Tab-separated table of C-alpha atoms in Angstrom:
chain	number	residue	atom	x	y	z
A	1	MET	CA	-29.227	-22.546	-20.620
A	2	ASN	CA	-27.626	-21.557	-23.928
A	3	VAL	CA	-23.837	-21.638	-23.633
A	4	ASP	CA	-23.310	-18.346	-25.480
A	5	ALA	CA	-25.811	-16.638	-23.176
A	6	ALA	CA	-24.030	-18.161	-20.169
A	7	TYR	CA	-20.697	-16.734	-21.295
A	8	GLU	CA	-22.285	-13.344	-21.917
A	9	HIS	CA	-23.687	-13.383	-18.393
A	10	CYS	CA	-20.189	-14.073	-17.030
A	11	ARG	CA	-18.758	-11.217	-19.082
A	12	HIS	CA	-21.297	-8.872	-17.522
A	13	VAL	CA	-20.373	-10.138	-14.043
A	14	ALA	CA	-16.671	-9.509	-14.705
A	15	ARG	CA	-17.262	-6.069	-16.165
A	16	ALA	CA	-19.695	-4.973	-13.439
A	17	SER	CA	-17.270	-6.015	-10.706
A	18	GLY	CA	-14.978	-3.089	-11.432
A	19	SER	CA	-12.001	-5.394	-10.957
A	20	SER	CA	-8.679	-4.275	-12.349
A	21	PHE	CA	-8.365	-7.821	-13.710
A	22	TYR	CA	-11.039	-7.118	-16.340
A	23	ALA	CA	-8.675	-5.154	-18.580
A	24	GLY	CA	-6.142	-7.968	-18.443
A	25	MET	CA	-8.723	-10.623	-19.262
A	26	ARG	CA	-9.789	-8.683	-22.340
A	27	LEU	CA	-6.293	-9.063	-23.812
A	28	LEU	CA	-6.845	-12.784	-24.375
A	29	PRO	CA	-8.185	-14.287	-27.623
A	30	PRO	CA	-12.023	-14.501	-27.605
A	31	GLU	CA	-12.422	-18.156	-26.620
A	32	ARG	CA	-9.867	-17.963	-23.810
A	33	ARG	CA	-11.258	-14.600	-22.710
A	34	CYS	CA	-14.748	-16.086	-22.355
A	35	ALA	CA	-13.352	-19.000	-20.372
A	36	LEU	CA	-11.560	-16.670	-17.965
A	37	PHE	CA	-14.702	-14.547	-17.558
A	38	ALA	CA	-16.469	-17.746	-16.491
A	39	VAL	CA	-13.739	-18.643	-13.989
A	40	TYR	CA	-13.823	-15.108	-12.625
A	41	ALA	CA	-17.632	-15.066	-12.291
A	42	LEU	CA	-17.633	-18.219	-10.181
A	43	ALA	CA	-14.717	-17.010	-8.063
A	44	ARG	CA	-16.578	-13.718	-7.582
A	45	ARG	CA	-19.595	-15.643	-6.307
A	46	VAL	CA	-17.479	-17.378	-3.668
A	47	ASP	CA	-15.816	-14.098	-2.660
A	48	ASP	CA	-19.165	-12.327	-2.401
A	49	VAL	CA	-20.325	-14.908	0.104
A	50	ALA	CA	-17.124	-14.615	2.142
A	51	ASP	CA	-17.189	-10.796	2.117
A	52	GLY	CA	-20.948	-10.363	2.435
A	53	ASP	CA	-23.246	-9.476	5.330
A	54	LEU	CA	-24.521	-12.964	6.142
A	55	SER	CA	-23.874	-14.422	9.569
A	56	ASP	CA	-20.874	-16.734	9.754
A	57	GLY	CA	-23.169	-19.750	9.980
A	58	ASP	CA	-25.139	-18.671	6.917
A	59	LYS	CA	-21.897	-18.043	5.029
A	60	LEU	CA	-20.730	-21.581	5.761
A	61	ALA	CA	-24.087	-22.947	4.608
A	62	ALA	CA	-23.923	-20.904	1.371
A	63	LEU	CA	-20.383	-22.101	0.724
A	64	ALA	CA	-21.480	-25.694	1.299
A	65	ARG	CA	-24.169	-25.215	-1.349
A	66	ILE	CA	-21.596	-23.894	-3.822
A	67	ARG	CA	-19.382	-26.905	-3.097
A	68	ALA	CA	-22.332	-29.241	-3.770
A	69	GLU	CA	-23.158	-27.408	-7.006
A	70	LEU	CA	-19.559	-27.806	-8.154
A	71	ALA	CA	-19.774	-31.542	-7.553
A	72	ASP	CA	-22.771	-31.687	-9.909
A	73	ILE	CA	-21.649	-28.980	-12.331
A	74	GLN	CA	-22.474	-30.938	-15.495
A	75	SER	CA	-26.172	-31.021	-14.563
A	76	SER	CA	-26.488	-27.359	-13.612
A	77	ASP	CA	-28.602	-24.805	-15.470
A	78	ASP	CA	-27.003	-21.893	-13.569
A	79	PRO	CA	-25.385	-19.648	-16.222
A	80	VAL	CA	-22.081	-19.299	-14.387
A	81	LEU	CA	-21.760	-23.031	-13.825
A	82	VAL	CA	-22.832	-23.781	-17.403
A	83	ALA	CA	-20.072	-21.489	-18.691
A	84	VAL	CA	-17.457	-22.934	-16.335
A	85	ALA	CA	-18.359	-26.506	-17.308
A	86	ASP	CA	-18.100	-25.649	-21.003
A	87	ALA	CA	-14.794	-23.819	-20.489
A	88	ALA	CA	-13.382	-26.841	-18.646
A	89	SER	CA	-14.336	-29.032	-21.610
A	90	ARG	CA	-12.271	-26.783	-23.898
A	91	PHE	CA	-9.264	-26.013	-21.704
A	92	PRO	CA	-7.359	-27.862	-18.930
A	93	ILE	CA	-9.010	-25.887	-16.117
A	94	PRO	CA	-8.481	-27.692	-12.766
A	95	LEU	CA	-12.011	-27.478	-11.368
A	96	ALA	CA	-10.811	-28.948	-8.051
A	97	ALA	CA	-9.109	-25.597	-7.421
A	98	PHE	CA	-12.560	-24.088	-6.849
A	99	GLY	CA	-12.742	-26.404	-3.839
A	100	ASP	CA	-9.562	-24.786	-2.502
A	101	LEU	CA	-11.143	-21.369	-3.020
A	102	VAL	CA	-14.171	-22.456	-0.987
A	103	ASP	CA	-11.802	-23.766	1.712
A	104	GLY	CA	-10.239	-20.307	1.959
A	105	ALA	CA	-13.641	-18.617	2.139
A	106	GLU	CA	-14.569	-20.964	4.971
A	107	MET	CA	-11.425	-19.909	6.836
A	108	ASP	CA	-12.634	-16.309	6.589
A	109	ALA	CA	-16.109	-17.252	7.802
A	110	ARG	CA	-14.619	-19.052	10.800
A	111	GLY	CA	-12.355	-16.107	11.658
A	112	THR	CA	-9.179	-18.151	11.331
A	113	ASP	CA	-6.023	-16.361	12.478
A	114	TYR	CA	-2.460	-17.068	11.426
A	115	PRO	CA	0.253	-17.619	14.043
A	116	THR	CA	2.935	-18.170	11.375
A	117	PHE	CA	3.543	-17.132	7.793
A	118	ALA	CA	3.406	-20.795	6.763
A	119	GLU	CA	-0.219	-20.879	7.936
A	120	LEU	CA	-0.977	-17.605	6.165
A	121	GLU	CA	0.663	-19.000	3.028
A	122	ARG	CA	-1.762	-21.926	3.078
A	123	TYR	CA	-4.677	-19.485	3.242
A	124	CYS	CA	-3.209	-17.431	0.376
A	125	ARG	CA	-2.794	-20.548	-1.751
A	126	CYS	CA	-6.454	-21.391	-1.134
A	127	VAL	CA	-8.000	-18.003	-1.909
A	128	ALA	CA	-5.563	-16.727	-4.562
A	129	GLY	CA	-3.202	-19.501	-5.603
A	130	SER	CA	-6.350	-21.342	-6.669
A	131	ILE	CA	-7.182	-18.462	-9.012
A	132	GLY	CA	-3.667	-18.614	-10.444
A	133	ARG	CA	-4.064	-22.331	-11.155
A	134	LEU	CA	-7.522	-21.884	-12.656
A	135	SER	CA	-6.297	-19.041	-14.854
A	136	LEU	CA	-3.303	-21.054	-16.005
A	137	GLY	CA	-5.752	-23.642	-17.310
A	138	VAL	CA	-7.060	-20.979	-19.688
A	139	PHE	CA	-3.648	-19.665	-20.736
A	140	ASP	CA	-1.461	-21.190	-23.445
A	141	CYS	CA	1.460	-22.600	-21.427
A	142	SER	CA	4.449	-24.633	-22.619
A	143	ASP	CA	5.123	-26.361	-19.264
A	144	ARG	CA	1.980	-26.807	-17.195
A	145	GLU	CA	3.633	-28.723	-14.358
A	146	ARG	CA	6.124	-25.940	-13.636
A	147	GLY	CA	3.610	-23.275	-14.587
A	148	THR	CA	1.154	-24.514	-11.977
A	149	LEU	CA	3.670	-23.976	-9.186
A	150	LEU	CA	4.546	-20.487	-10.433
A	151	ALA	CA	0.902	-19.486	-10.913
A	152	ASP	CA	0.281	-20.552	-7.334
A	153	ASP	CA	3.199	-18.389	-6.160
A	154	LEU	CA	1.795	-15.425	-8.082
A	155	GLY	CA	-1.492	-15.928	-6.280
A	156	VAL	CA	0.277	-15.797	-2.909
A	157	ALA	CA	1.980	-12.541	-3.914
A	158	LEU	CA	-1.281	-10.940	-4.985
A	159	GLN	CA	-3.061	-12.007	-1.823
A	160	ILE	CA	-0.301	-10.506	0.315
A	161	GLY	CA	-0.960	-7.301	-1.620
A	162	ASN	CA	-4.686	-7.552	-0.884
A	163	ILE	CA	-4.050	-8.155	2.813
A	164	LEU	CA	-1.726	-5.165	3.104
A	165	ARG	CA	-3.979	-2.886	1.057
A	166	ASP	CA	-6.870	-3.663	3.422
A	167	VAL	CA	-4.922	-3.936	6.669
A	168	GLY	CA	-6.372	-0.766	8.220
A	169	GLU	CA	-9.961	-1.631	7.302
A	170	ASP	CA	-9.592	-5.241	8.427
A	171	GLY	CA	-8.014	-4.162	11.709
A	172	ALA	CA	-10.909	-1.792	12.417
A	173	ASN	CA	-13.250	-4.768	11.926
A	174	GLY	CA	-11.241	-6.953	14.282
A	175	ARG	CA	-9.754	-9.092	11.500
A	176	ILE	CA	-5.980	-9.630	11.582
A	177	TYR	CA	-4.258	-11.509	8.768
A	178	LEU	CA	-0.698	-10.488	9.622
A	179	PRO	CA	1.214	-13.476	11.040
A	180	ARG	CA	1.473	-13.316	14.823
A	181	GLU	CA	5.134	-14.359	14.662
A	182	ASP	CA	5.928	-11.223	12.633
A	183	LEU	CA	3.934	-8.964	14.950
A	184	ASP	CA	5.987	-10.398	17.816
A	185	ARG	CA	9.244	-10.055	15.865
A	186	PHE	CA	8.680	-6.316	15.457
A	187	ASP	CA	7.132	-5.808	18.904
A	188	GLY	CA	3.752	-4.948	17.402
A	189	GLN	CA	5.081	-1.961	15.430
A	190	LEU	CA	2.635	-2.153	12.529
A	191	GLU	CA	4.566	0.035	10.111
A	192	LEU	CA	7.585	-2.250	10.366
A	193	VAL	CA	5.457	-5.372	9.989
A	194	VAL	CA	3.649	-3.956	6.959
A	195	ALA	CA	6.913	-2.926	5.289
A	196	PHE	CA	8.369	-6.376	5.955
A	197	GLU	CA	5.351	-8.170	4.490
A	198	ALA	CA	5.330	-5.855	1.442
A	199	GLN	CA	8.941	-6.771	0.702
A	200	ARG	CA	8.021	-10.439	1.153
A	201	GLY	CA	5.153	-9.975	-1.300
A	202	LEU	CA	7.517	-8.443	-3.871
A	203	GLU	CA	9.830	-11.439	-3.548
A	204	TRP	CA	6.929	-13.830	-4.142
A	205	LEU	CA	5.848	-11.735	-7.116
A	206	GLU	CA	9.274	-11.861	-8.742
A	207	ARG	CA	9.439	-15.621	-8.231
A	208	GLY	CA	5.959	-16.135	-9.661
A	209	LEU	CA	6.659	-13.995	-12.724
A	210	ALA	CA	9.048	-16.705	-13.904
A	211	LEU	CA	5.774	-18.003	-15.340
A	212	VAL	CA	5.864	-15.385	-18.107
A	213	PRO	CA	8.438	-17.087	-20.390
A	214	LEU	CA	6.219	-20.198	-20.390
A	215	LEU	CA	3.218	-18.347	-21.842
A	216	ASP	CA	2.215	-17.234	-25.309
A	217	ARG	CA	2.249	-13.498	-26.074
A	218	ARG	CA	-1.380	-12.711	-25.303
A	219	SER	CA	-1.422	-14.747	-22.099
A	220	THR	CA	1.760	-12.912	-21.110
A	221	ALA	CA	0.072	-9.555	-21.711
A	222	ALA	CA	-2.890	-10.623	-19.581
A	223	VAL	CA	-0.685	-11.780	-16.701
A	224	LEU	CA	1.436	-8.623	-16.742
A	225	ALA	CA	-1.682	-6.466	-16.812
A	226	MET	CA	-3.244	-8.329	-13.897
A	227	THR	CA	-0.108	-8.388	-11.747
A	228	GLY	CA	1.347	-4.963	-12.607
A	229	LYS	CA	-1.014	-3.170	-10.234
A	230	TYR	CA	0.219	-5.303	-7.358
A	231	ARG	CA	3.862	-4.563	-8.078
A	232	VAL	CA	3.101	-0.835	-7.840
A	233	LEU	CA	1.030	-1.259	-4.668
A	234	LEU	CA	3.591	-3.449	-2.927
A	235	GLN	CA	6.447	-1.113	-3.832
A	236	ARG	CA	4.532	1.865	-2.505
A	237	ILE	CA	3.577	0.068	0.708
A	238	ALA	CA	7.161	-1.117	1.255
A	239	HIS	CA	8.380	2.499	1.060
A	240	GLU	CA	5.467	4.138	2.911
A	241	PRO	CA	3.790	1.505	5.109
A	242	ALA	CA	1.827	4.128	7.062
A	243	LEU	CA	-0.309	4.748	3.953
A	244	VAL	CA	-2.393	1.622	4.517
A	245	LEU	CA	-2.935	2.008	8.244
A	246	ASN	CA	-5.646	4.636	7.924
A	247	CYS	CA	-7.161	4.092	4.483
A	248	ARG	CA	-7.459	1.578	1.655
A	249	LEU	CA	-4.717	2.225	-0.881
A	250	SER	CA	-5.600	2.100	-4.577
A	251	LEU	CA	-4.038	3.116	-7.851
A	252	ARG	CA	-5.051	6.300	-9.636
A	253	ARG	CA	-6.688	5.999	-13.053
A	254	TRP	CA	-3.547	7.128	-14.880
A	255	GLU	CA	-1.468	4.582	-12.947
A	256	LYS	CA	-3.791	1.792	-14.046
A	257	GLY	CA	-3.420	2.975	-17.631
A	258	LEU	CA	0.354	2.982	-17.269
A	259	VAL	CA	0.322	-0.576	-15.924
A	260	LEU	CA	-1.707	-1.723	-18.929
A	261	ALA	CA	0.594	0.095	-21.361
A	262	ARG	CA	3.651	-1.464	-19.747
A	263	SER	CA	2.106	-4.938	-19.985
A	264	LEU	CA	1.680	-4.479	-23.734
A	265	ALA	CA	5.182	-3.004	-24.072
A	266	GLY	CA	6.580	-5.968	-22.150
A	267	VAL	CA	5.077	-8.324	-24.708
A	268	GLY	CA	6.435	-6.239	-27.566
A	269	GLY	CA	9.888	-6.237	-26.044
């Protein structure tokens, strides 16, 4: 598999996903952008298994195959794995973090629930903190040891946003991510729990954004573009928690454009 063709395949995967992250990834210089497309394409593959229609047993088997392929990534002719392997040879991408991502997908397949926030935090670090750490490997960062911790915190914040955005849909499907201790604390009043978790997510986001001063300008723009949507979502949910109980909340097109503009203005300032 030609490496350039492998990267092009990953770009198509990222673009076709419709993810709001795509615009942020495009702000990076070409070589780093291609590397992040590769990371995203492999993460998308894991997520597609976790969120797909396979039986739980088949999901676990598919995830085990991905784990085995990661262990032998240098010998693969799969375009996504070829691109990831090449990207990891160019940048300090912690490939072991993909193992954490698979761990989180396995939790979903097993229907794991979360009695405490500490247990939910572990899940968030697996499924989203891992993405923060992988992305940091692509970014130009002046302090990678500290940056790794902050990127992980950003991932937790974004996953809290995902959980709250989808809380109504997940609940209808019998899937509860909200910590049981918080449901008990608020006597099962979902609006209060959702508002509480949204404020918690905003606190994690602010802590994680201490990463920004450690990054170069274009990496900063990418991070602000990718996280700006979640700030808006979490703020809206904190003020109007009932919004997510009946439908999946998303930003309007003009709001997405405003987030991107602000990310570029933040770099300029």
